[in-house]
Every structure is written in structure tokens, then in C-alpha cells.
mmCIF file with all atom_site columns, C-alpha atoms in Angstrom:
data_model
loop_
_atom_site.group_PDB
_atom_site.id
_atom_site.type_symbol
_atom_site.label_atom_id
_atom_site.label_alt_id
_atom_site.label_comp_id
_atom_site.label_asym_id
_atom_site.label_entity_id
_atom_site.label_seq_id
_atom_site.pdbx_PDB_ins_code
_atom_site.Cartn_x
_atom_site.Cartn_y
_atom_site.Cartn_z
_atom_site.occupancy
_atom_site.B_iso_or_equiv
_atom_site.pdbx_formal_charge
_atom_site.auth_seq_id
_atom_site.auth_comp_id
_atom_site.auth_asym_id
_atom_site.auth_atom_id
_atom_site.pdbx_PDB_model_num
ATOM 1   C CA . UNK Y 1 1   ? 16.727  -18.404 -2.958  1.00 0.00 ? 22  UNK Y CA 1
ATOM 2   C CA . UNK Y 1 2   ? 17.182  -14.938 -0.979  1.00 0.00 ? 23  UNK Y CA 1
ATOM 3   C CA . UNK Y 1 3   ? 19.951  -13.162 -2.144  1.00 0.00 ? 24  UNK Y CA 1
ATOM 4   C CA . UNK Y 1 4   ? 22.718  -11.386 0.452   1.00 0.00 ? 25  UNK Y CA 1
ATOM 5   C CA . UNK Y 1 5   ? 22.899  -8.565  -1.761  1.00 0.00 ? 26  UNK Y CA 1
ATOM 6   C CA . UNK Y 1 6   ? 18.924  -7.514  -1.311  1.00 0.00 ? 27  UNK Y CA 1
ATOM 7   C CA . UNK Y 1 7   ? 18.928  -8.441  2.268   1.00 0.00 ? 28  UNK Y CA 1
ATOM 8   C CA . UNK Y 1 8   ? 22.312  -6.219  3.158   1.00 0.00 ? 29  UNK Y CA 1
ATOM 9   C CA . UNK Y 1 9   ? 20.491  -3.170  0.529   1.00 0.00 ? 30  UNK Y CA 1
ATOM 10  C CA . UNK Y 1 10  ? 17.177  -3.331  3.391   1.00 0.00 ? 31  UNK Y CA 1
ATOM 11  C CA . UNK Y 1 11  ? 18.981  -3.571  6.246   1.00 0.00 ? 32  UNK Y CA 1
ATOM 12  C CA . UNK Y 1 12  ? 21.601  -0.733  5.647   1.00 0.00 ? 33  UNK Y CA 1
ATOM 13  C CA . UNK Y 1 13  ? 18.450  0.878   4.308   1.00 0.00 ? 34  UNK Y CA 1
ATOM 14  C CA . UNK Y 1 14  ? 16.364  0.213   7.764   1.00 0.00 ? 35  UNK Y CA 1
ATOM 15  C CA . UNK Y 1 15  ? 19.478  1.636   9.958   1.00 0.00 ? 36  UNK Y CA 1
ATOM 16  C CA . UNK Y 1 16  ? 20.229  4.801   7.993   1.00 0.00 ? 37  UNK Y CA 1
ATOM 17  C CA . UNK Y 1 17  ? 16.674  5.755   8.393   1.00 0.00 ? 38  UNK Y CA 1
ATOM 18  C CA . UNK Y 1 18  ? 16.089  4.308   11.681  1.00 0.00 ? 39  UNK Y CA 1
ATOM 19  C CA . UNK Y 1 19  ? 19.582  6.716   12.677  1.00 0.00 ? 40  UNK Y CA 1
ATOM 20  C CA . UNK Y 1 20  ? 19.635  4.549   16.053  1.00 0.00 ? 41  UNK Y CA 1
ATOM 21  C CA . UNK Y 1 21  ? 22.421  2.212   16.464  1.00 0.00 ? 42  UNK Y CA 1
ATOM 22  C CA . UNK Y 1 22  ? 24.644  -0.149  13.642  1.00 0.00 ? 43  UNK Y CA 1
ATOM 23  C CA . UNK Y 1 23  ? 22.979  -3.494  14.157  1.00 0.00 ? 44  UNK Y CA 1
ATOM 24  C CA . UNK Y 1 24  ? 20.136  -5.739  13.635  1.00 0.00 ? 45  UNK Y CA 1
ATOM 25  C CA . UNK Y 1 25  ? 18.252  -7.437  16.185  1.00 0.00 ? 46  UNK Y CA 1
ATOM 26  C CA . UNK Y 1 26  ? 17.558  -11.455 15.442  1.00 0.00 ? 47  UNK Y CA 1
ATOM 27  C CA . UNK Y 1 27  ? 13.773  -10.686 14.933  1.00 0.00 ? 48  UNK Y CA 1
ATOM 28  C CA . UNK Y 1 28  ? 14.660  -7.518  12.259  1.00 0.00 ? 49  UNK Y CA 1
ATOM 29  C CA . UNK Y 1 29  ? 16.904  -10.332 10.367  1.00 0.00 ? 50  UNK Y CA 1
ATOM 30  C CA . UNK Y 1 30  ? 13.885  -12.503 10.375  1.00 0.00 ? 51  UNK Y CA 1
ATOM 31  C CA . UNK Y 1 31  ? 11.793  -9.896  9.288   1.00 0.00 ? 52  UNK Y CA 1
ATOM 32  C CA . UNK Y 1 32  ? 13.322  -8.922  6.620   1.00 0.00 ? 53  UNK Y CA 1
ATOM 33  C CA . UNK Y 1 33  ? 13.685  -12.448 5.163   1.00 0.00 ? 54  UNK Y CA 1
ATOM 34  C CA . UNK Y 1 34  ? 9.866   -12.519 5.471   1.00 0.00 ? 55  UNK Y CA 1
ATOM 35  C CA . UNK Y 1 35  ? 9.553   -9.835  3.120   1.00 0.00 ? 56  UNK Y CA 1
ATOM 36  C CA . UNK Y 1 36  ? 12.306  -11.301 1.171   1.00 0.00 ? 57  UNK Y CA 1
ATOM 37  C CA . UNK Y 1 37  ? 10.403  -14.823 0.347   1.00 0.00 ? 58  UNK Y CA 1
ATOM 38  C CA . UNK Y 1 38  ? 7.341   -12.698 -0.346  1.00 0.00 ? 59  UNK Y CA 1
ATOM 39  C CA . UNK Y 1 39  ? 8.591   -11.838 -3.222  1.00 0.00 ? 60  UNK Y CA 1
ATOM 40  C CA . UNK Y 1 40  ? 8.172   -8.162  -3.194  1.00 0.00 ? 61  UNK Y CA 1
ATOM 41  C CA . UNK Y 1 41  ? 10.697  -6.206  -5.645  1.00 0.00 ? 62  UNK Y CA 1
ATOM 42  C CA . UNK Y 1 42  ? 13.517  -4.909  -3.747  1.00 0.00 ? 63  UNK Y CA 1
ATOM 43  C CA . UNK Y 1 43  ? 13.578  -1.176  -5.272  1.00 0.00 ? 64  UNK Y CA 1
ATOM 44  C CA . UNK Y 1 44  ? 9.605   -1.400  -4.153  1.00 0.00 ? 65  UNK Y CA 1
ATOM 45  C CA . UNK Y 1 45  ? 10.650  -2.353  -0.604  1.00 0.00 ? 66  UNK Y CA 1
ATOM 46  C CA . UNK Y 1 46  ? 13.495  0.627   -0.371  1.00 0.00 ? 67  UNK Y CA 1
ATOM 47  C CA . UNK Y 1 47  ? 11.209  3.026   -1.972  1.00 0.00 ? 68  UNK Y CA 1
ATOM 48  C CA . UNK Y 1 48  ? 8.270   1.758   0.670   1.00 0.00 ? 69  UNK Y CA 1
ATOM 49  C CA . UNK Y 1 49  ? 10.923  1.910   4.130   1.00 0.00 ? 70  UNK Y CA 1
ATOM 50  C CA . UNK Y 1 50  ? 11.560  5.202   2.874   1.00 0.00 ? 71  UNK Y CA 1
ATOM 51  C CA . UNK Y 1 51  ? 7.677   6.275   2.524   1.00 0.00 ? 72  UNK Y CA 1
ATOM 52  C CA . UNK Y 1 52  ? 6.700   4.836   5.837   1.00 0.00 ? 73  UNK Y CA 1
ATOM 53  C CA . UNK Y 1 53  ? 9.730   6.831   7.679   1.00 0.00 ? 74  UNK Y CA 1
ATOM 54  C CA . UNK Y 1 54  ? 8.750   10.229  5.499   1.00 0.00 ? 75  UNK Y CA 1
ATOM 55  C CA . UNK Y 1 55  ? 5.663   9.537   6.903   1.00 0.00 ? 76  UNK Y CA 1
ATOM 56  C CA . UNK Y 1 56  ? 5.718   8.520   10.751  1.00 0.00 ? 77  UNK Y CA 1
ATOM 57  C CA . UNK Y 1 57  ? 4.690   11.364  12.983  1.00 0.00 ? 78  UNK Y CA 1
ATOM 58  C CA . UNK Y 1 58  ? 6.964   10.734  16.562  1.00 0.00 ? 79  UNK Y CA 1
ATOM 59  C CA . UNK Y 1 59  ? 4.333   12.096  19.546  1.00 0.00 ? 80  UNK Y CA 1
ATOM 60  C CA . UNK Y 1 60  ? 7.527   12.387  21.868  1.00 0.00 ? 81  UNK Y CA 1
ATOM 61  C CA . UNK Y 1 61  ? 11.270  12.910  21.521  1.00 0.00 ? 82  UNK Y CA 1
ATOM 62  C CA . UNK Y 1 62  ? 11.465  9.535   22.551  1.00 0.00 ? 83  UNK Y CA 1
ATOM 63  C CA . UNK Y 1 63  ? 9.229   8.093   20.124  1.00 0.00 ? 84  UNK Y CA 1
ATOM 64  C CA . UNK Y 1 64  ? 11.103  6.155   16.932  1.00 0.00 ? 85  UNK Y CA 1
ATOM 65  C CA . UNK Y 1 65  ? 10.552  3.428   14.866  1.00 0.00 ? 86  UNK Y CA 1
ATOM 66  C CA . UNK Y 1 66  ? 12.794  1.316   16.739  1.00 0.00 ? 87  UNK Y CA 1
ATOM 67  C CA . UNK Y 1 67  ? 12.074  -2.356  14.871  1.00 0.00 ? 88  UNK Y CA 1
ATOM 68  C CA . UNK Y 1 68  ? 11.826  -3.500  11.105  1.00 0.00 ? 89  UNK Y CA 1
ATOM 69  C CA . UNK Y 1 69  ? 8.583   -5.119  12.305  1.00 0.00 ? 90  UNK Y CA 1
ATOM 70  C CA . UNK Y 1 70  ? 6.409   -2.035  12.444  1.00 0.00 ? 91  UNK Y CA 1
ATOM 71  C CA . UNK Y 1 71  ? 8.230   -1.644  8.463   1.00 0.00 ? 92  UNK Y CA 1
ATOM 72  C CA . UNK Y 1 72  ? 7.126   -4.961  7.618   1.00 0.00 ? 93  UNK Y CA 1
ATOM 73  C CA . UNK Y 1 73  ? 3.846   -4.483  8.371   1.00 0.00 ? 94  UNK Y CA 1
ATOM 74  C CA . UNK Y 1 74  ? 3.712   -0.927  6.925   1.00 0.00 ? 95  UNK Y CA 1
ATOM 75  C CA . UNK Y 1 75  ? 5.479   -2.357  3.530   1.00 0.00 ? 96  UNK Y CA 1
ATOM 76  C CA . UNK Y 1 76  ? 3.243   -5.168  3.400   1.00 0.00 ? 97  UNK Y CA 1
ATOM 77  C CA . UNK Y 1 77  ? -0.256  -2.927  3.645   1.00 0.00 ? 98  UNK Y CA 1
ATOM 78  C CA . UNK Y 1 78  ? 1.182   -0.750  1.339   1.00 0.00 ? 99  UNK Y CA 1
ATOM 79  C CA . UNK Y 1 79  ? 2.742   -3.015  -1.617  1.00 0.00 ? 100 UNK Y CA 1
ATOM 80  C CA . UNK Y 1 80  ? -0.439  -4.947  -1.156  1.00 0.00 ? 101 UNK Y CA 1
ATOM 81  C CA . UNK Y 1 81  ? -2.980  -2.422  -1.441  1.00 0.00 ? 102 UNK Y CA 1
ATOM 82  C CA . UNK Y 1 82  ? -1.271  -0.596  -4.460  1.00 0.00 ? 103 UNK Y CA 1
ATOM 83  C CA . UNK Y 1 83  ? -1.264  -4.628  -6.600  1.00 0.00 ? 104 UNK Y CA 1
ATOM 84  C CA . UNK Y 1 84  ? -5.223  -4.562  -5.187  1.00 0.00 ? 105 UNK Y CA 1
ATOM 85  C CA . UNK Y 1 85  ? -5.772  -1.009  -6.919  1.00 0.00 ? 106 UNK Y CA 1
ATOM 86  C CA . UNK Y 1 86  ? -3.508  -1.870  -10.144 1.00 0.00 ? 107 UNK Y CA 1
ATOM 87  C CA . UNK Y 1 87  ? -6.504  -5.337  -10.259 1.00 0.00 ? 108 UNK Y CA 1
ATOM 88  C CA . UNK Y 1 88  ? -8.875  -3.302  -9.860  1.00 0.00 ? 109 UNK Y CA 1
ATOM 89  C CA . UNK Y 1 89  ? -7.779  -0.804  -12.640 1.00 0.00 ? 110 UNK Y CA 1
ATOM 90  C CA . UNK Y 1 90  ? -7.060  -3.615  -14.797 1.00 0.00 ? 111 UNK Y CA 1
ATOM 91  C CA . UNK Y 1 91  ? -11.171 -4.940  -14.216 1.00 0.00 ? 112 UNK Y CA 1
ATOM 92  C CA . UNK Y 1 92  ? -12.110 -1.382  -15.028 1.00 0.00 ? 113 UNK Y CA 1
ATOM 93  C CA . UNK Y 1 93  ? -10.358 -1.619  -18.564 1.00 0.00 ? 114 UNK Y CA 1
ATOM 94  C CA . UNK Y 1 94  ? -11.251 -4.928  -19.403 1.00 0.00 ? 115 UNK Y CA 1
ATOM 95  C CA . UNK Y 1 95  ? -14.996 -3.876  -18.364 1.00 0.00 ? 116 UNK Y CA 1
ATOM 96  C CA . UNK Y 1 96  ? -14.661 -0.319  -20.661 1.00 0.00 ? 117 UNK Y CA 1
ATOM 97  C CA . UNK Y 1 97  ? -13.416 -2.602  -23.908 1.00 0.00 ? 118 UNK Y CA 1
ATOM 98  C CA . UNK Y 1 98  ? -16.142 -5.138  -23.660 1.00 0.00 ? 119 UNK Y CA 1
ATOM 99  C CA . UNK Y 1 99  ? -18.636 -1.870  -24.012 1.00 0.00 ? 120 UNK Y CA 1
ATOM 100 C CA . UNK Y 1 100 ? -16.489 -0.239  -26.754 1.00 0.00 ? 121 UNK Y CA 1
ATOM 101 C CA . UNK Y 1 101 ? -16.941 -3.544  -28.891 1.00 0.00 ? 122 UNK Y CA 1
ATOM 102 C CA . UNK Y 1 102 ? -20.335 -3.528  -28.625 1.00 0.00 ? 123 UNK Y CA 1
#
């Protein structure tokens, strides 16, 4: 079950950042319920919105992230690739403690 709270804490996240107009389109909404049933920590997808925004270089005055779409995407490569990298570290040490028992 998706809970109001997180959704309203992502979307008033997306439109401070975004810092172009007070409401959501349909296809944000749906976006961020996406992320919602994937089960990805709220304070991960806040801290993530706010990384990919830090991080987007405009190549106009005109040029904005304009959709939670383009977020989705970014916070799904992102949350995704750090749990890949946490597995992999987690290999490594089960790997270096089969060699220290022998």
C-alpha cells in the first residue's frame, strides 16, 4: 500500500527543485507511484531527486528538468547501481573470509 505521506514528501520535493510551476502533471503522479511500488526508501529517493538536480548541467536558459520522468529514470540507475556495488562488496567479503579460514 503507497502511502500519501511519501508520495506528497516527492512531489513537493520534485517542484521545489524543479522551481517551475505548483502542480503535477498526470504522467509525474504516475511516475512517482512507479517509484513508490518499487519499493525504494523514501529518504533514498529525496536524497537521489536532490543529487540528480545538483547535478544536471542546463545547455540553454531554457533548458530544465521539466518532468519527474527524466528523475525516475535518473533515481532508478542510481539506487540500482549503488544495491549492485553494495552485492558486489558483499561477494568480495564473503570471498576474503573463505581465504582467511583457510
Amino acid at each position: 500500500m503507497i502511502n500519501s505521506s511519501d508520495f506528497q514528501k516527492i512531489a513537493d520535493k520534485f517542484i521545489q527543485r524543479r522551481a517551475k510551476g505548483l502542480v503535477l502533471s498526470k504522467m509525474d503522479e504516475a511516475a512517482i507511484y512507479r517509484l513508490l511500488e518499487d519499493h525504494i526508501p523514501v529518504d533514498k529517493v529525496l536524497f537521489l531527486i536532490d543529487k540528480i538536480f545538483d547535478e544536471y548541467k542546463p545547455k540553454h536558459r531554457l533548458d530544465y528538468i521539466a518532468k519527474f520522468e527524466y528523475v525516475e529514470k535518473g533515481v532508478l540507475d542510481r539506487y540500482h547501481k549503488e544495491k549492485k556495488k553494495a552485492s558486489n562488496l558483499d561477494a568480495l567479503d564473503e570471498i576474503a573470509k573463505k581465504y582467511e579460514m583457510e
